[in-house]
């Protein structure tokens, strides 16, 4: 069990098997953790429940002796069965209040926000952090809403004191701006999963993030 | 909360939105319950978690003042969130032992068996009934294993004392044989969901089942 702290958001890997260039998720996660990711979210929309759980238990084993929490996307049952540290809920997943009732108190909840109204609504919900999604347009989740952009992220930052992790189209070329706009962390999919060297890609992003937060932002 | 009893299996409706001819599941279930179904299983593989839960809560409302239990297929989280009476697990869903740990003791568990080895294995698992699936070939679940046939069902009956519900291609024309082969109940999808009059279809199957069990089988 890894207790919630907002520093876990700093470099947040969201897995995508289809974008991992034929490598196993276990291999990608192992490399990403060696490179410095601070959180791993397992997102699987196409696996059977049994395969999803097997995948989650394999990733749990990779993370066992680290400080890196495992977050399960959407599936409370998988999170409970694998002993995940957190869950992440989108707007079409279980309502936050219902998820909270099903989870032990130490399991943290992240929630994707697509509008400033969502951000405002989060204040009355039992969420530990918000996922500002998508910051930039991305082929990973083509069905989501209009991107927030950096200006939208700044507005979200002004609207809430909840920790914000930004996701969607983030890479080395724009990560600095995302942090300067007020994100507490960078969530990436393809910038690590699809990198030729996931460990190196994670290490570069980690160094950039560390430099930003050491400057006292 | 409706406590488990094997008589609930006698006429067991498994829902399928796609086979319901444009009628809502709520309407089909309401009619089927009026006709005499004794159990309703909600099976949804394509809905979002939020929509699946909304559907489950709507069906729970229909069943609230009846003796008909609600069973959720696969999704333990949805079952917990809607207060289902049972869950049904297939071979690619969560392992039975893990599901049992996540569920309150009063929530019953059904498990689909595809081979006699599965039937034998069930003796060491915390299951309340077995789904013999499919008894006959069916377009509803085209990806499943070789049908059991009536002879296979008889062998399953000889192998276990657990309650058996037969599913797959059952209709008025073969229901009698299925019961004579040893099933404790008939599970149907299209025979009710796709019927011109789901209430009448349920009533016919219910009468056939009742006649069989009143003869003392």
Short mmCIF file of C-alpha atoms in Angstrom, two decimals:
data_model
loop_
_atom_site.label_atom_id
_atom_site.label_comp_id
_atom_site.label_asym_id
_atom_site.label_seq_id
_atom_site.Cartn_x
_atom_site.Cartn_y
_atom_site.Cartn_z
CA UNK A 1 0.00 0.00 0.00
CA UNK A 2 1.44 3.37 -1.04
CA UNK A 3 -0.24 6.33 0.52
CA UNK A 4 -1.38 9.19 -1.61
CA UNK A 5 0.90 12.19 -2.11
CA UNK A 6 0.61 14.72 -4.87
CA UNK A 7 4.31 14.35 -5.76
CA UNK A 8 3.39 11.00 -7.28
CA UNK A 9 1.80 12.90 -10.15
CA UNK A 10 5.05 14.49 -11.33
CA UNK A 11 5.77 12.03 -14.11
CA UNK A 12 2.75 9.85 -14.63
CA UNK A 13 2.86 7.02 -17.17
CA UNK A 14 -0.42 5.85 -18.69
CA UNK A 15 0.06 2.53 -20.43
CA UNK A 16 -1.16 1.62 -23.88
CA UNK A 17 -0.35 -1.82 -25.18
CA UNK A 18 -1.16 -0.83 -28.75
CA UNK A 19 1.41 1.99 -28.67
CA UNK A 20 4.20 -0.05 -27.11
CA UNK A 21 5.73 -1.24 -30.38
CA UNK A 22 5.34 -4.93 -29.61
CA UNK A 23 7.13 -4.71 -26.25
CA UNK A 24 5.33 -6.11 -23.23
CA UNK A 25 3.81 -3.64 -20.81
CA UNK A 26 5.95 -5.18 -18.10
CA UNK A 27 9.09 -4.32 -20.06
CA UNK A 28 7.92 -0.79 -20.81
CA UNK A 29 6.93 -0.15 -17.19
CA UNK A 30 10.20 -1.60 -15.86
CA UNK A 31 12.18 0.72 -18.14
CA UNK A 32 9.98 3.72 -17.36
CA UNK A 33 10.35 3.21 -13.61
CA UNK A 34 14.13 2.92 -13.99
CA UNK A 35 13.97 6.22 -15.85
CA UNK A 36 12.06 7.93 -13.07
CA UNK A 37 8.29 7.81 -13.59
CA UNK A 38 6.47 8.49 -10.33
CA UNK A 39 3.10 6.82 -11.06
CA UNK A 40 1.80 4.14 -13.44
CA UNK A 41 -1.77 3.97 -14.67
CA UNK A 42 -2.98 0.82 -16.36
CA UNK A 43 -5.59 1.60 -18.97
CA UNK A 44 -7.12 -1.32 -20.83
CA UNK A 45 -10.40 -1.06 -22.62
CA UNK A 46 -10.15 -4.21 -24.73
CA UNK A 47 -8.90 -6.97 -22.43
CA UNK A 48 -11.12 -9.52 -20.73
CA UNK A 49 -11.44 -9.05 -16.97
CA UNK A 50 -9.21 -12.05 -16.40
CA UNK A 51 -6.45 -10.75 -18.67
CA UNK A 52 -6.74 -7.24 -17.26
CA UNK A 53 -6.27 -8.59 -13.73
CA UNK A 54 -3.31 -10.73 -14.82
CA UNK A 55 -1.75 -7.63 -16.41
CA UNK A 56 -2.38 -5.58 -13.27
CA UNK A 57 -0.80 -8.21 -11.03
CA UNK A 58 2.25 -8.37 -13.31
CA UNK A 59 2.67 -4.58 -13.13
CA UNK A 60 2.12 -4.67 -9.34
CA UNK A 61 5.04 -7.10 -9.12
CA UNK A 62 7.25 -4.66 -11.07
CA UNK A 63 6.27 -1.82 -8.72
CA UNK A 64 6.39 -3.83 -5.48
CA UNK A 65 9.71 -2.56 -4.18
CA UNK A 66 9.38 0.98 -5.47
CA UNK A 67 7.57 4.09 -4.27
CA UNK A 68 5.61 4.19 -7.52
CA UNK A 69 1.86 3.71 -7.06
CA UNK A 70 -0.29 1.65 -9.43
CA UNK A 71 -3.49 3.29 -10.65
CA UNK A 72 -6.22 1.36 -12.44
CA UNK A 73 -8.31 3.13 -15.04
CA UNK A 74 -12.09 2.77 -14.72
CA UNK A 75 -12.34 -0.76 -13.29
CA UNK A 76 -12.94 -0.67 -9.53
CA UNK A 77 -13.18 -4.46 -9.44
CA UNK A 78 -9.73 -4.88 -10.99
CA UNK A 79 -8.33 -2.24 -8.63
CA UNK A 80 -9.74 -4.09 -5.62
CA UNK A 81 -8.59 -7.49 -6.86
CA UNK A 82 -4.99 -6.41 -7.52
CA UNK A 83 -4.68 -4.12 -4.51
CA UNK A 84 -4.08 -0.99 -6.57
CA UNK A 85 -3.06 2.23 -4.87
CA UNK A 86 -5.40 4.41 -6.87
CA UNK A 87 -8.07 4.49 -9.54
CA UNK A 88 -8.60 6.95 -12.34
CA UNK A 89 -12.12 7.72 -13.52
CA UNK A 90 -13.25 9.37 -16.71
CA UNK A 91 -16.57 11.04 -17.35
CA UNK A 92 -18.10 7.79 -18.65
CA UNK A 93 -16.77 5.63 -15.82
CA UNK A 94 -18.50 5.04 -12.49
CA UNK A 95 -19.51 8.25 -10.71
CA UNK A 96 -16.83 9.30 -8.22
CA UNK A 97 -19.08 9.07 -5.16
CA UNK A 98 -20.04 5.48 -6.00
CA UNK A 99 -16.42 4.51 -6.63
CA UNK A 100 -15.41 6.06 -3.31
CA UNK A 101 -17.93 3.91 -1.44
CA UNK A 102 -16.51 0.73 -3.00
CA UNK A 103 -12.85 1.49 -2.31
CA UNK A 104 -10.82 1.33 0.91
CA UNK A 105 -10.04 4.80 2.27
CA UNK A 106 -6.35 4.63 1.35
CA UNK A 107 -7.04 4.11 -2.35
CA UNK A 108 -6.85 7.49 -4.04
CA UNK A 109 -9.11 8.67 -6.85
CA UNK A 110 -8.24 10.75 -9.87
CA UNK A 111 -10.90 12.21 -12.12
CA UNK A 112 -10.64 13.46 -15.69
CA UNK A 113 -12.01 16.95 -16.23
CA UNK A 114 -12.95 18.20 -19.66
CA UNK A 115 -14.38 21.63 -18.80
CA UNK A 116 -14.05 24.33 -16.14
CA UNK A 117 -17.50 23.30 -14.93
CA UNK A 118 -16.05 19.85 -14.21
CA UNK A 119 -13.19 21.49 -12.29
CA UNK A 120 -15.63 23.50 -10.19
CA UNK A 121 -17.80 20.43 -9.60
CA UNK A 122 -14.78 18.48 -8.35
CA UNK A 123 -14.71 20.58 -5.18
CA UNK A 124 -17.73 18.72 -3.85
CA UNK A 125 -16.45 15.28 -4.90
CA UNK A 126 -14.13 12.91 -3.03
CA UNK A 127 -11.26 13.16 -5.53
CA UNK A 128 -7.55 13.39 -4.78
CA UNK A 129 -6.43 14.89 -8.07
CA UNK A 130 -7.75 15.96 -11.44
CA UNK A 131 -6.59 14.89 -14.88
CA UNK A 132 -6.76 17.85 -17.27
CA UNK A 133 -7.54 15.97 -20.43
CA UNK A 134 -6.57 16.49 -23.18
CA UNK A 135 -4.18 19.42 -22.91
CA UNK A 136 -3.22 19.08 -26.54
CA UNK A 137 -4.85 17.18 -29.38
CA UNK A 138 -3.68 13.59 -29.48
CA UNK A 139 -4.30 10.50 -31.57
CA UNK A 140 -4.29 8.35 -28.38
CA UNK A 141 -7.79 9.38 -27.37
CA UNK A 142 -9.37 10.71 -30.54
CA UNK A 143 -12.90 10.69 -29.10
CA UNK A 144 -12.34 13.20 -26.32
CA UNK A 145 -13.41 16.80 -26.07
CA UNK A 146 -11.78 19.99 -27.29
CA UNK A 147 -8.21 20.31 -26.00
CA UNK A 148 -7.71 22.61 -23.00
CA UNK A 149 -4.60 24.24 -24.39
CA UNK A 150 -2.14 26.05 -22.13
CA UNK A 151 -4.58 28.88 -21.49
CA UNK A 152 -7.28 26.43 -20.43
CA UNK A 153 -4.82 24.73 -18.10
CA UNK A 154 -3.98 28.12 -16.54
CA UNK A 155 -7.69 28.75 -15.98
CA UNK A 156 -8.11 25.32 -14.41
CA UNK A 157 -5.17 26.13 -12.15
CA UNK A 158 -6.86 29.36 -11.06
CA UNK A 159 -10.13 27.51 -10.42
CA UNK A 160 -8.90 24.82 -8.04
CA UNK A 161 -6.32 23.98 -5.43
CA UNK A 162 -6.61 20.26 -6.24
CA UNK A 163 -3.49 18.71 -7.74
CA UNK A 164 -3.62 18.75 -11.53
CA UNK A 165 -2.00 16.29 -13.84
CA UNK A 166 -2.02 17.29 -17.49
CA UNK A 167 -2.43 14.65 -20.19
CA UNK A 168 -2.68 14.62 -23.96
CA UNK A 169 0.05 15.26 -26.50
CA UNK A 170 2.76 16.07 -23.95
CA UNK A 171 6.41 15.54 -24.98
CA UNK A 172 9.84 17.06 -24.34
CA UNK A 173 9.03 19.91 -26.72
CA UNK A 174 6.08 21.25 -24.71
CA UNK A 175 6.47 19.78 -21.20
CA UNK A 176 8.10 22.92 -19.78
CA UNK A 177 5.18 25.11 -20.84
CA UNK A 178 2.70 22.67 -19.32
CA UNK A 179 4.42 22.86 -15.95
CA UNK A 180 4.69 26.64 -16.19
CA UNK A 181 0.95 26.80 -16.85
CA UNK A 182 0.39 25.25 -13.43
CA UNK A 183 0.32 21.48 -13.78
CA UNK A 184 1.54 19.49 -10.78
CA UNK A 185 2.51 16.69 -13.07
CA UNK A 186 2.90 15.44 -16.62
CA UNK A 187 1.00 12.38 -17.76
CA UNK A 188 2.27 10.75 -20.92
CA UNK A 189 1.38 7.77 -23.04
CA UNK A 190 3.23 7.64 -26.32
CA UNK A 191 6.13 9.88 -25.20
CA UNK A 192 7.28 6.89 -23.15
CA UNK A 193 5.38 3.84 -24.47
CA UNK A 194 6.34 4.53 -28.08
CA UNK A 195 9.86 5.84 -27.41
CA UNK A 196 12.77 3.88 -28.89
CA UNK A 197 14.23 3.90 -25.37
CA UNK A 198 11.44 4.26 -22.77
CA UNK A 199 13.94 4.52 -19.93
CA UNK A 200 15.80 7.38 -21.59
CA UNK A 201 12.54 9.13 -22.51
CA UNK A 202 11.35 8.89 -18.90
CA UNK A 203 14.69 10.12 -17.57
CA UNK A 204 14.61 13.20 -19.84
CA UNK A 205 11.09 14.12 -18.75
CA UNK A 206 11.95 13.43 -15.13
CA UNK A 207 14.99 15.74 -15.28
CA UNK A 208 12.89 18.49 -16.85
CA UNK A 209 10.20 18.08 -14.17
CA UNK A 210 12.73 17.97 -11.35
CA UNK A 211 14.44 21.14 -12.60
CA UNK A 212 11.07 22.90 -12.72
CA UNK A 213 10.03 21.94 -9.19
CA UNK A 214 13.49 22.60 -7.72
CA UNK A 215 13.18 26.15 -8.95
CA UNK A 216 10.43 26.41 -6.38
CA UNK A 217 7.35 26.45 -8.54
CA UNK B 1 -31.32 -8.32 -0.90
CA UNK B 2 -32.72 -11.62 -2.19
CA UNK B 3 -31.11 -14.68 -0.71
CA UNK B 4 -29.88 -17.40 -2.96
CA UNK B 5 -32.12 -20.37 -3.71
CA UNK B 6 -31.71 -22.74 -6.61
CA UNK B 7 -35.38 -22.33 -7.63
CA UNK B 8 -34.38 -18.88 -8.90
CA UNK B 9 -32.69 -20.62 -11.82
CA UNK B 10 -35.88 -22.15 -13.23
CA UNK B 11 -36.48 -19.52 -15.89
CA UNK B 12 -33.46 -17.32 -16.16
CA UNK B 13 -33.46 -14.36 -18.54
CA UNK B 14 -30.12 -13.11 -19.86
CA UNK B 15 -30.53 -9.69 -21.42
CA UNK B 16 -29.17 -8.59 -24.76
CA UNK B 17 -29.93 -5.08 -25.89
CA UNK B 18 -28.95 -5.86 -29.47
CA UNK B 19 -31.53 -8.68 -29.66
CA UNK B 20 -34.38 -6.74 -28.11
CA UNK B 21 -35.76 -5.36 -31.38
CA UNK B 22 -35.41 -1.72 -30.38
CA UNK B 23 -37.36 -2.12 -27.12
CA UNK B 24 -35.68 -0.91 -23.95
CA UNK B 25 -34.26 -3.52 -21.60
CA UNK B 26 -36.52 -2.13 -18.91
CA UNK B 27 -39.58 -2.87 -21.04
CA UNK B 28 -38.37 -6.36 -21.95
CA UNK B 29 -37.53 -7.19 -18.34
CA UNK B 30 -40.85 -5.82 -17.06
CA UNK B 31 -42.73 -8.01 -19.53
CA UNK B 32 -40.56 -11.05 -18.84
CA UNK B 33 -41.10 -10.74 -15.08
CA UNK B 34 -44.85 -10.43 -15.61
CA UNK B 35 -44.62 -13.63 -17.65
CA UNK B 36 -42.83 -15.48 -14.88
CA UNK B 37 -39.04 -15.33 -15.24
CA UNK B 38 -37.34 -16.21 -11.94
CA UNK B 39 -33.96 -14.51 -12.45
CA UNK B 40 -32.56 -11.69 -14.60
CA UNK B 41 -28.94 -11.47 -15.67
CA UNK B 42 -27.66 -8.23 -17.12
CA UNK B 43 -24.94 -8.86 -19.67
CA UNK B 44 -23.35 -5.84 -21.30
CA UNK B 45 -20.00 -6.00 -22.98
CA UNK B 46 -20.16 -2.73 -24.91
CA UNK B 47 -21.49 -0.12 -22.51
CA UNK B 48 -19.36 2.33 -20.56
CA UNK B 49 -19.19 1.65 -16.83
CA UNK B 50 -21.45 4.62 -16.19
CA UNK B 51 -24.10 3.45 -18.64
CA UNK B 52 -23.86 -0.15 -17.41
CA UNK B 53 -24.50 1.02 -13.85
CA UNK B 54 -27.41 3.21 -14.94
CA UNK B 55 -28.90 0.22 -16.76
CA UNK B 56 -28.39 -2.00 -13.72
CA UNK B 57 -30.08 0.50 -11.41
CA UNK B 58 -33.03 0.78 -13.80
CA UNK B 59 -33.45 -3.01 -13.84
CA UNK B 60 -33.06 -3.13 -10.04
CA UNK B 61 -35.99 -0.73 -9.80
CA UNK B 62 -38.11 -3.03 -11.97
CA UNK B 63 -37.24 -6.01 -9.76
CA UNK B 64 -37.50 -4.17 -6.42
CA UNK B 65 -40.87 -5.52 -5.34
CA UNK B 66 -40.48 -8.98 -6.81
CA UNK B 67 -38.72 -12.15 -5.70
CA UNK B 68 -36.61 -12.07 -8.88
CA UNK B 69 -32.88 -11.63 -8.22
CA UNK B 70 -30.65 -9.45 -10.39
CA UNK B 71 -27.40 -11.03 -11.55
CA UNK B 72 -24.60 -8.99 -13.12
CA UNK B 73 -22.39 -10.62 -15.72
CA UNK B 74 -18.63 -10.26 -15.23
CA UNK B 75 -18.44 -6.84 -13.59
CA UNK B 76 -18.01 -7.13 -9.82
CA UNK B 77 -17.77 -3.35 -9.52
CA UNK B 78 -21.14 -2.84 -11.18
CA UNK B 79 -22.64 -5.62 -9.03
CA UNK B 80 -21.36 -3.92 -5.87
CA UNK B 81 -22.47 -0.47 -6.97
CA UNK B 82 -26.04 -1.51 -7.82
CA UNK B 83 -26.48 -3.95 -4.96
CA UNK B 84 -26.98 -6.97 -7.22
CA UNK B 85 -28.08 -10.28 -5.73
CA UNK B 86 -25.63 -12.35 -7.76
CA UNK B 87 -22.85 -12.28 -10.32
CA UNK B 88 -22.21 -14.58 -13.23
CA UNK B 89 -18.64 -15.28 -14.29
CA UNK B 90 -17.37 -16.77 -17.53
CA UNK B 91 -14.03 -18.39 -18.13
CA UNK B 92 -12.45 -15.08 -19.16
CA UNK B 93 -13.89 -13.08 -16.27
CA UNK B 94 -12.31 -12.68 -12.84
CA UNK B 95 -11.37 -15.98 -11.22
CA UNK B 96 -14.16 -17.18 -8.90
CA UNK B 97 -12.04 -17.10 -5.74
CA UNK B 98 -11.05 -13.49 -6.35
CA UNK B 99 -14.64 -12.47 -7.06
CA UNK B 100 -15.79 -14.21 -3.88
CA UNK B 101 -13.36 -12.16 -1.79
CA UNK B 102 -14.71 -8.90 -3.23
CA UNK B 103 -18.39 -9.69 -2.72
CA UNK B 104 -20.56 -9.71 0.41
CA UNK B 105 -21.39 -13.25 1.53
CA UNK B 106 -25.03 -13.03 0.48
CA UNK B 107 -24.20 -12.30 -3.17
CA UNK B 108 -24.32 -15.58 -5.06
CA UNK B 109 -21.93 -16.59 -7.82
CA UNK B 110 -22.67 -18.51 -10.99
CA UNK B 111 -19.91 -19.83 -13.20
CA UNK B 112 -20.02 -20.89 -16.85
CA UNK B 113 -18.62 -24.34 -17.52
CA UNK B 114 -17.51 -25.39 -20.98
CA UNK B 115 -16.11 -28.86 -20.25
CA UNK B 116 -16.58 -31.71 -17.77
CA UNK B 117 -13.19 -30.76 -16.35
CA UNK B 118 -14.66 -27.35 -15.49
CA UNK B 119 -17.60 -29.09 -13.80
CA UNK B 120 -15.26 -31.22 -11.70
CA UNK B 121 -13.12 -28.20 -10.85
CA UNK B 122 -16.18 -26.31 -9.63
CA UNK B 123 -16.39 -28.59 -6.59
CA UNK B 124 -13.43 -26.81 -5.03
CA UNK B 125 -14.66 -23.33 -5.93
CA UNK B 126 -17.07 -21.05 -4.03
CA UNK B 127 -19.83 -21.17 -6.67
CA UNK B 128 -23.57 -21.42 -6.10
CA UNK B 129 -24.55 -22.74 -9.51
CA UNK B 130 -23.08 -23.64 -12.87
CA UNK B 131 -24.08 -22.35 -16.29
CA UNK B 132 -23.81 -25.16 -18.83
CA UNK B 133 -22.89 -23.11 -21.85
CA UNK B 134 -23.74 -23.46 -24.65
CA UNK B 135 -26.15 -26.41 -24.66
CA UNK B 136 -26.97 -25.87 -28.31
CA UNK B 137 -25.20 -23.80 -30.96
CA UNK B 138 -26.37 -20.20 -30.91
CA UNK B 139 -25.66 -17.01 -32.80
CA UNK B 140 -25.83 -15.03 -29.51
CA UNK B 141 -22.38 -16.11 -28.41
CA UNK B 142 -20.62 -17.21 -31.59
CA UNK B 143 -17.16 -17.30 -29.99
CA UNK B 144 -17.86 -19.97 -27.40
CA UNK B 145 -16.81 -23.58 -27.26
CA UNK B 146 -18.37 -26.71 -28.75
CA UNK B 147 -21.99 -27.11 -27.63
CA UNK B 148 -22.60 -29.59 -24.79
CA UNK B 149 -25.66 -31.14 -26.41
CA UNK B 150 -28.20 -33.05 -24.34
CA UNK B 151 -25.80 -35.95 -23.77
CA UNK B 152 -23.15 -33.56 -22.46
CA UNK B 153 -25.70 -32.00 -20.15
CA UNK B 154 -26.60 -35.46 -18.80
CA UNK B 155 -22.91 -36.14 -18.14
CA UNK B 156 -22.57 -32.80 -16.35
CA UNK B 157 -25.62 -33.72 -14.26
CA UNK B 158 -23.96 -37.03 -13.29
CA UNK B 159 -20.73 -35.21 -12.41
CA UNK B 160 -22.06 -32.65 -9.93
CA UNK B 161 -24.75 -31.97 -7.39
CA UNK B 162 -24.43 -28.21 -7.97
CA UNK B 163 -27.50 -26.57 -9.51
CA UNK B 164 -27.19 -26.40 -13.29
CA UNK B 165 -28.73 -23.79 -15.54
CA UNK B 166 -28.55 -24.59 -19.23
CA UNK B 167 -28.04 -21.81 -21.75
CA UNK B 168 -27.62 -21.55 -25.49
CA UNK B 169 -30.22 -22.04 -28.18
CA UNK B 170 -33.04 -23.01 -25.80
CA UNK B 171 -36.64 -22.42 -26.95
CA UNK B 172 -40.10 -23.97 -26.55
CA UNK B 173 -39.18 -26.67 -29.04
CA UNK B 174 -36.32 -28.15 -27.00
CA UNK B 175 -36.86 -26.86 -23.42
CA UNK B 176 -38.55 -30.09 -22.26
CA UNK B 177 -35.58 -32.21 -23.32
CA UNK B 178 -33.18 -29.86 -21.56
CA UNK B 179 -35.04 -30.24 -18.28
CA UNK B 180 -35.28 -34.01 -18.75
CA UNK B 181 -31.51 -34.11 -19.27
CA UNK B 182 -31.11 -32.78 -15.74
CA UNK B 183 -31.02 -28.99 -15.86
CA UNK B 184 -32.37 -27.17 -12.82
CA UNK B 185 -33.27 -24.24 -14.98
CA UNK B 186 -33.50 -22.80 -18.46
CA UNK B 187 -31.56 -19.68 -19.34
CA UNK B 188 -32.70 -17.87 -22.46
CA UNK B 189 -31.72 -14.77 -24.36
CA UNK B 190 -33.44 -14.46 -27.72
CA UNK B 191 -36.38 -16.76 -26.85
CA UNK B 192 -37.62 -13.90 -24.69
CA UNK B 193 -35.66 -10.76 -25.74
CA UNK B 194 -36.49 -11.24 -29.43
CA UNK B 195 -40.02 -12.59 -28.99
CA UNK B 196 -42.86 -10.56 -30.46
CA UNK B 197 -44.47 -10.78 -27.02
CA UNK B 198 -41.78 -11.28 -24.33
CA UNK B 199 -44.41 -11.70 -21.61
CA UNK B 200 -46.18 -14.46 -23.50
CA UNK B 201 -42.89 -16.15 -24.39
CA UNK B 202 -41.85 -16.11 -20.74
CA UNK B 203 -45.25 -17.43 -19.61
CA UNK B 204 -45.07 -20.37 -22.04
CA UNK B 205 -41.58 -21.36 -20.86
CA UNK B 206 -42.61 -20.86 -17.24
CA UNK B 207 -45.61 -23.17 -17.65
CA UNK B 208 -43.45 -25.83 -19.28
CA UNK B 209 -40.88 -25.55 -16.48
CA UNK B 210 -43.54 -25.60 -13.77
CA UNK B 211 -45.17 -28.70 -15.24
CA UNK B 212 -41.80 -30.45 -15.33
CA UNK B 213 -40.91 -29.68 -11.72
CA UNK B 214 -44.42 -30.42 -10.43
CA UNK B 215 -44.06 -33.91 -11.82
CA UNK B 216 -41.42 -34.31 -9.17
CA UNK B 217 -38.24 -34.24 -11.20
#
